[in-house]
Coordinates of C-alpha atoms and ligand atoms in Angstrom, one line a residue:
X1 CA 17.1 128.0 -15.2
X2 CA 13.3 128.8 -14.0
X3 CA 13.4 130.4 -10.3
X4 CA 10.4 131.2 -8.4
X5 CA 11.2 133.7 -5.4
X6 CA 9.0 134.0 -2.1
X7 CA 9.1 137.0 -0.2
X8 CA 9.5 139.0 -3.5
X9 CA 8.5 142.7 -1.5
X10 CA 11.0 141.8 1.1
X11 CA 14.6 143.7 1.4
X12 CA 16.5 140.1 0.0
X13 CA 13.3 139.5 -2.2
X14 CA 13.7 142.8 -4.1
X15 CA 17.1 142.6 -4.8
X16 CA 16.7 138.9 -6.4
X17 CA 13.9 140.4 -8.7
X18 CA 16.2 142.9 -9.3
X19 CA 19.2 140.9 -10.6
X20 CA 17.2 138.0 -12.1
X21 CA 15.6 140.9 -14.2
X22 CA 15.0 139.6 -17.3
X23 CA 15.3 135.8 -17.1
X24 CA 12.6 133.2 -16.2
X25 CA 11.7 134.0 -12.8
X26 CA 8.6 134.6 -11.0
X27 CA 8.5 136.7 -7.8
X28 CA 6.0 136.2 -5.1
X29 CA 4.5 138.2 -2.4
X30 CA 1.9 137.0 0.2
X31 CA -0.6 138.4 -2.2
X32 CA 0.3 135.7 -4.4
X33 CA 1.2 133.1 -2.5
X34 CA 0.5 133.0 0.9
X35 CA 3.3 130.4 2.3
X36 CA 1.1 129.1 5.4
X37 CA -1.6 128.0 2.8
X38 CA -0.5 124.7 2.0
X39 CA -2.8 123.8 -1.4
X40 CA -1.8 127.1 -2.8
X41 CA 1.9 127.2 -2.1
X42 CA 1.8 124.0 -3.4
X43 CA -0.1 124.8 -6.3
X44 CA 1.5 127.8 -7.6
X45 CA 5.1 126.4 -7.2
X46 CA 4.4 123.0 -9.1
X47 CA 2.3 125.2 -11.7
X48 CA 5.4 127.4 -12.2
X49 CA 7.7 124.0 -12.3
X50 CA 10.9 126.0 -10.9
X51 CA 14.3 124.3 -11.1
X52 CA 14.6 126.6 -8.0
X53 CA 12.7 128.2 -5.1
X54 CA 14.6 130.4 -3.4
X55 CA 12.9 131.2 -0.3
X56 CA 13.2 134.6 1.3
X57 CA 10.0 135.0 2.5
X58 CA 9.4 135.5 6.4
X59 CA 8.2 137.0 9.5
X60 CA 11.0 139.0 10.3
X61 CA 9.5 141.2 13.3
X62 CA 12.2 140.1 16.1
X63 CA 10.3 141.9 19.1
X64 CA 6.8 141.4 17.3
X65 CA 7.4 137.0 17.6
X66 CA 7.8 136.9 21.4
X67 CA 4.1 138.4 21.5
X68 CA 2.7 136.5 18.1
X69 CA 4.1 133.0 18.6
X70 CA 2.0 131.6 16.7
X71 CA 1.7 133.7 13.8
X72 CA 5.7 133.2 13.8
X73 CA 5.5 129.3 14.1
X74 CA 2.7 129.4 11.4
X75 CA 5.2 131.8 8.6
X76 CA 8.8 130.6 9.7
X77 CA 8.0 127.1 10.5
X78 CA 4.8 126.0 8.5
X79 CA 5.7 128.0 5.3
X80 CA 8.8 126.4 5.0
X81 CA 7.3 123.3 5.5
X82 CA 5.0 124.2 3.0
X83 CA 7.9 125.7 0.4
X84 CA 9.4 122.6 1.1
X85 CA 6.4 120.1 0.2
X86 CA 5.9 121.6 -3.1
X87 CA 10.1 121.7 -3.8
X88 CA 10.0 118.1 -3.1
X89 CA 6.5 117.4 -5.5
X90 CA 8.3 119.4 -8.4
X91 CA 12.1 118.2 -8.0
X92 CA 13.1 122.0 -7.1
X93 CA 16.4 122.7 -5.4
X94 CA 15.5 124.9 -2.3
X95 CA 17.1 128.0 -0.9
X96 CA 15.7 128.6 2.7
X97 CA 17.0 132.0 4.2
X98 CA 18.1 131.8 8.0
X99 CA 19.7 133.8 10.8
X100 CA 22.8 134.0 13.4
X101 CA 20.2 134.1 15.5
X102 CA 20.0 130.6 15.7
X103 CA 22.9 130.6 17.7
X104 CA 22.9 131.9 21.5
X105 CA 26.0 134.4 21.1
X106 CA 28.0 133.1 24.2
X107 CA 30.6 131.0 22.3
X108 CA 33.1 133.6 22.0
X109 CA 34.2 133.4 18.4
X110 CA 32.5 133.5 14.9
X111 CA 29.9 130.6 14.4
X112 CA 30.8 128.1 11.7
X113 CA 27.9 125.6 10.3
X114 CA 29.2 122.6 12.6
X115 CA 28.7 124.9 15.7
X116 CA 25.9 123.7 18.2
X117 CA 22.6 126.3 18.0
X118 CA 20.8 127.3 21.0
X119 CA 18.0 130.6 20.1
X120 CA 16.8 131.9 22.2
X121 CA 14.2 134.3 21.1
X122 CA 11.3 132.7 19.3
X123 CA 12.1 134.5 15.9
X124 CA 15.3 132.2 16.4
X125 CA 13.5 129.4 17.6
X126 CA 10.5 129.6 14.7
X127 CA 13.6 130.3 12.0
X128 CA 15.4 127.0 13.5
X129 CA 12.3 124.5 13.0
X130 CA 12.6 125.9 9.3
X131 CA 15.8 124.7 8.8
X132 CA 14.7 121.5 10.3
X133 CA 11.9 121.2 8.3
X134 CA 13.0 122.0 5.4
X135 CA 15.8 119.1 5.7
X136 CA 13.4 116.0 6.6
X137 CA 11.7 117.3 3.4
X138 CA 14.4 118.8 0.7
X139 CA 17.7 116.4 -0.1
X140 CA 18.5 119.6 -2.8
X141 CA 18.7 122.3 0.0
X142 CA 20.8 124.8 0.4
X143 CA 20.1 126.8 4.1
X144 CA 22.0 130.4 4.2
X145 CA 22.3 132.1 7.4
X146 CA 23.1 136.0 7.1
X147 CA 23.0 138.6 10.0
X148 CA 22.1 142.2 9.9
X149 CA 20.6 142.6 7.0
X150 CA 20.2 145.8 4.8
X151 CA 19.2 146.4 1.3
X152 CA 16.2 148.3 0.0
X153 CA 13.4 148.4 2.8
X154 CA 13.4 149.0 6.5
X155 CA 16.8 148.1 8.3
X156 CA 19.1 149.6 10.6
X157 CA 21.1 151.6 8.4
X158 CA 18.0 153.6 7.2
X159 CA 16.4 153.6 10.4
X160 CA 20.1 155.8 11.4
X161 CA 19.9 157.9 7.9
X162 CA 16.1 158.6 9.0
X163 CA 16.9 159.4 12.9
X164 CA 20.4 161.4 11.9
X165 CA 18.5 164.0 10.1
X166 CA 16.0 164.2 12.9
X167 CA 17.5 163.9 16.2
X168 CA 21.3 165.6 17.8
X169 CA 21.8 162.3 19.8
X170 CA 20.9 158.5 19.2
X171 CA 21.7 155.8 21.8
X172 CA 22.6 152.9 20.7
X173 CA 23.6 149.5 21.8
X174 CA 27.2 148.3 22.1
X175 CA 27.2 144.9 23.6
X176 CA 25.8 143.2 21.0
X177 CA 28.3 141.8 18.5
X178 CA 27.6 140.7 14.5
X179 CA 28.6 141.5 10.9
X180 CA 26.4 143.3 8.9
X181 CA 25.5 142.4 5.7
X182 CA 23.9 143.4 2.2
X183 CA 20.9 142.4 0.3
X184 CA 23.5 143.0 -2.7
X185 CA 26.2 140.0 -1.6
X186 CA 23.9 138.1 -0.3
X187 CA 22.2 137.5 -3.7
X188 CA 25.1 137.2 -5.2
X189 CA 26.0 134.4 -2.6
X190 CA 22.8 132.3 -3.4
X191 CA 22.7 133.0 -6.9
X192 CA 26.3 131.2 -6.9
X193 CA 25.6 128.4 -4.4
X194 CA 22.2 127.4 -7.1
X195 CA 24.5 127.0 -9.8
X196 CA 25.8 123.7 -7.8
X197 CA 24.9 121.4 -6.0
X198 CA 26.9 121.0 -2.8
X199 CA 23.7 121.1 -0.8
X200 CA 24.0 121.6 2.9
X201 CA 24.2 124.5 5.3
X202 CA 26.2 128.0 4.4
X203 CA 27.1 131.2 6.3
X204 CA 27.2 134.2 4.4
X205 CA 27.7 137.4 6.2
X206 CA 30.0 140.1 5.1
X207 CA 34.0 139.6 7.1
X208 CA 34.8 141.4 10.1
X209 CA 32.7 142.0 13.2
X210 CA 31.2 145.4 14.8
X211 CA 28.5 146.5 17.1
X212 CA 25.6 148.2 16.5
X213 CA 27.3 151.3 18.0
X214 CA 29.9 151.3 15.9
X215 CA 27.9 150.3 13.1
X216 CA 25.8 153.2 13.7
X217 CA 29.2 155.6 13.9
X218 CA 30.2 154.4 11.0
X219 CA 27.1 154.9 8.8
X220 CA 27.4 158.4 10.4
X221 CA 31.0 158.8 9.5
X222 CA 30.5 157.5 5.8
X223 CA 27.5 159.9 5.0
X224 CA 29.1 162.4 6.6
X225 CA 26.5 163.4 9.4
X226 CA 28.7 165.2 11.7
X227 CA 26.1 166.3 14.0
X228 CA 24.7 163.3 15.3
X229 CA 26.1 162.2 18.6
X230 CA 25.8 158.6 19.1
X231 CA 25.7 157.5 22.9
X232 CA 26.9 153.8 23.8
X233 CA 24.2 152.3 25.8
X234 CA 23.3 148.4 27.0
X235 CA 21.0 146.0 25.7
X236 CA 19.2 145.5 29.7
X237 CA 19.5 149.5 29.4
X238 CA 17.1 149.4 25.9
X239 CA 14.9 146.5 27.1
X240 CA 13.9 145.0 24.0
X241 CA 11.4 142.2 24.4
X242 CA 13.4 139.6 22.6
X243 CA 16.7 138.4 23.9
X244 CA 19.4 138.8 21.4
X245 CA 23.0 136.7 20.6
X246 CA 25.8 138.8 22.6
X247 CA 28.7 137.7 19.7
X248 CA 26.9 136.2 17.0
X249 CA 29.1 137.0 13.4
X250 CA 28.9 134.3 11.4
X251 CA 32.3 132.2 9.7
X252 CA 32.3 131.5 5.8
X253 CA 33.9 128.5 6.4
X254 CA 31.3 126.2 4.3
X255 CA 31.3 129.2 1.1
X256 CA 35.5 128.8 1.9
X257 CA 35.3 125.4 0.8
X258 CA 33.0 125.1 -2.0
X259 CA 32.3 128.4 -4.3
X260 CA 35.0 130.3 -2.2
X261 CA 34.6 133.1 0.0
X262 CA 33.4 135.9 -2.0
X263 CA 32.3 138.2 0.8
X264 CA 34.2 141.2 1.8
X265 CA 34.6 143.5 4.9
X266 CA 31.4 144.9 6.1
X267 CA 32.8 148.9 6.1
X268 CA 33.4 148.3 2.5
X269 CA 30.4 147.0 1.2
X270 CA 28.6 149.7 3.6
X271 CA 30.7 152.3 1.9
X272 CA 29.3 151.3 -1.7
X273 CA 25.8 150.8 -0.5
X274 CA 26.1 154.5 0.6
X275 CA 27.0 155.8 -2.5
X276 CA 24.3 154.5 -4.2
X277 CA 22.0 156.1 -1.8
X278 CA 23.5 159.2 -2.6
X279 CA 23.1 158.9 -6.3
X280 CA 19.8 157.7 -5.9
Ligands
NAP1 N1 16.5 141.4 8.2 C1 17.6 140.8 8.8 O1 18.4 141.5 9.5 C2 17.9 139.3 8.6 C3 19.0 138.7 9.3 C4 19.2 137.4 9.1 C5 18.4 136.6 8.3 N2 17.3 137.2 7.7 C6 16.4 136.3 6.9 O2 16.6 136.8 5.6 C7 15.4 136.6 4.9 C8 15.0 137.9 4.2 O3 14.8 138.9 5.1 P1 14.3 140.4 4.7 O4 15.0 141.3 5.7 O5 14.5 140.5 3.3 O6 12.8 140.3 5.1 P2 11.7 141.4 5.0 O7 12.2 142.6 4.3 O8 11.1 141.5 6.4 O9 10.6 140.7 4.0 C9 10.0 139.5 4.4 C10 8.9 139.2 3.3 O10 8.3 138.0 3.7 C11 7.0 138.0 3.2 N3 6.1 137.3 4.0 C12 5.8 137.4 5.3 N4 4.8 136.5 5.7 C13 4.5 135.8 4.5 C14 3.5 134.9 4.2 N5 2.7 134.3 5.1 N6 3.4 134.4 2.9 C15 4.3 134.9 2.0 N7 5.2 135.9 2.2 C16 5.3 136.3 3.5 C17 6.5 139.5 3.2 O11 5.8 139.6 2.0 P3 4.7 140.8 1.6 O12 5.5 142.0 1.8 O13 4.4 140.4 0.2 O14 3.6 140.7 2.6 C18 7.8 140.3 3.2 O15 8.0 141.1 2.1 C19 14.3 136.1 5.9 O16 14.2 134.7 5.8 C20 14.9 136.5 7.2 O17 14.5 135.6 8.2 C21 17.0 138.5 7.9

């Protein structure tokens, strides 16, 4: 199977290059293929004549899209549109990355895929017109939504390994509800769902649901950084520029029914992710 990867520098991106190590796969970066330039998406993915494009690429800046709309729009929305164009030209099944931020965070339990969305930040909002996209265009597309994501590049759990050696106290936020999730299972979730073909729309975020507060705590407690005091605070108290879903952890319920649901709870996977650090 020939898979051609966007976003190939990004945290998901590395870790598909990673695993697809040695079989006939072609990583991109912007470099290479910038996905808002139309002839040349087009070009290099129906050169490369994938069976599969899985599409990791983004602009991920959360607080960076309500001041750059466009630029956003133009990544999110247009390169998809783009990716999408040249999967339909060459027959490729499509894997477009998305978000729990799609969904506002005020429904009160876990968001399955029939749940209405509702974003309301523009990264949500740009992420969103992807999926749409990507549907008038692709019949063979498989849309994953993860939350929280951490693998190798920046995320929260370095940003805390980084700030624990450097500060005594680190406030964080604690009304903000979601499961974290690695690079690691991710792939592993894609990597199974290509193998198919029960197109349609997946969640895949790790089981079991935290805050950034305790997720912080528990990175803390795990690496055993003892010294670090982490102080609760609000999201109105941090003042972000982007709103953020209040509850947004996401429900297998799609992966449940088709490959079966191969993710596991968060503190575990966070646990093994550690060690490797350690041995790296
Ligand atoms: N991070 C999270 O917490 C999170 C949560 C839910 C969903 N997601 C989704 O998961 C996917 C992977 O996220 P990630 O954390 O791995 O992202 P990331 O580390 O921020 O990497 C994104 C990659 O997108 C590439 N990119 C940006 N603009 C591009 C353009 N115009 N043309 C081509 N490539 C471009 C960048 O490539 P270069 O480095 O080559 O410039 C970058 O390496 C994204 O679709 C994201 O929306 C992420």
């Amino acid at each position: 199977m020939k898979i051609l990867i966007t976003g190939a520098n990004g945290q998901l991106g590395k870790e598909l290059v990673r695993r697809l190590h040695g079989t006939d796969c072609l990583a991109t970066g912007s470099a290479e293929m910038n996905i808002t330039d139309q002839r040349k998406t087009i070009q290099v993915i129906t050169e490369y004549e994938p069976d599969v494009v899985i599409h990791s690429a983004a602009y991920t800046n959360v607080d960076g899209a309500e001041a750059n709309p466009d630029v956003a729009y133009k990544v999110n929305a247009i390169g998809t549109q783009n990716v999408a164009a040249a999967c339909l030209k060459c027959g490729a099944k499509m894997v477009y990355v998305s978000t729990d931020y799609v969904f506002d965070g005020t429904l009160g339990r876990a968001y399955n895929e029939f749940d209405q969305t509702n974003p309301q930040s523009v990264y949500g909002k740009t992420k969103l017109a992807g999926e749409i996209l990507a549907k008038h265009i692709v019949n063979k597309l498989f849309i994953v939504r993860t939350s929280w994501l951490y693998g190798d590049g920046n995320n929260f759990v370095r940003t805390m390994l980084k700030l624990g050696q450097e500060k005594e106290e680190l406030r964080i936020v604690n009304d903000q509800y979601g499961c974290p999730t690695s690079t690691k299972n991710l792939t592993e979730v894609i990597l199974r769902l290509i193998e198919t073909e029960h197109y349609g729309t997946y969640h895949a975020a790790s089981i079991g649901v935290t805050t950034w507060y305790d997720f912080a705590k528990k990175i803390f407690q795990i690496s055993g950084n003892s010294i670090v005091e982490v102080v609760s605070q609000t999201t109105q108290e941090l003042g972000r520029p982007a709103p953020r879903p209040r509850y947004s952890p996401l429900d297998n319920l799609m992966m449940e029914h088709t490959i079966g649901n191969i993710m596991r709870p968060w503190e575990e996977v966070l646990e093994e992710y550690l060690d490797t650090k350690r041995n790296e």
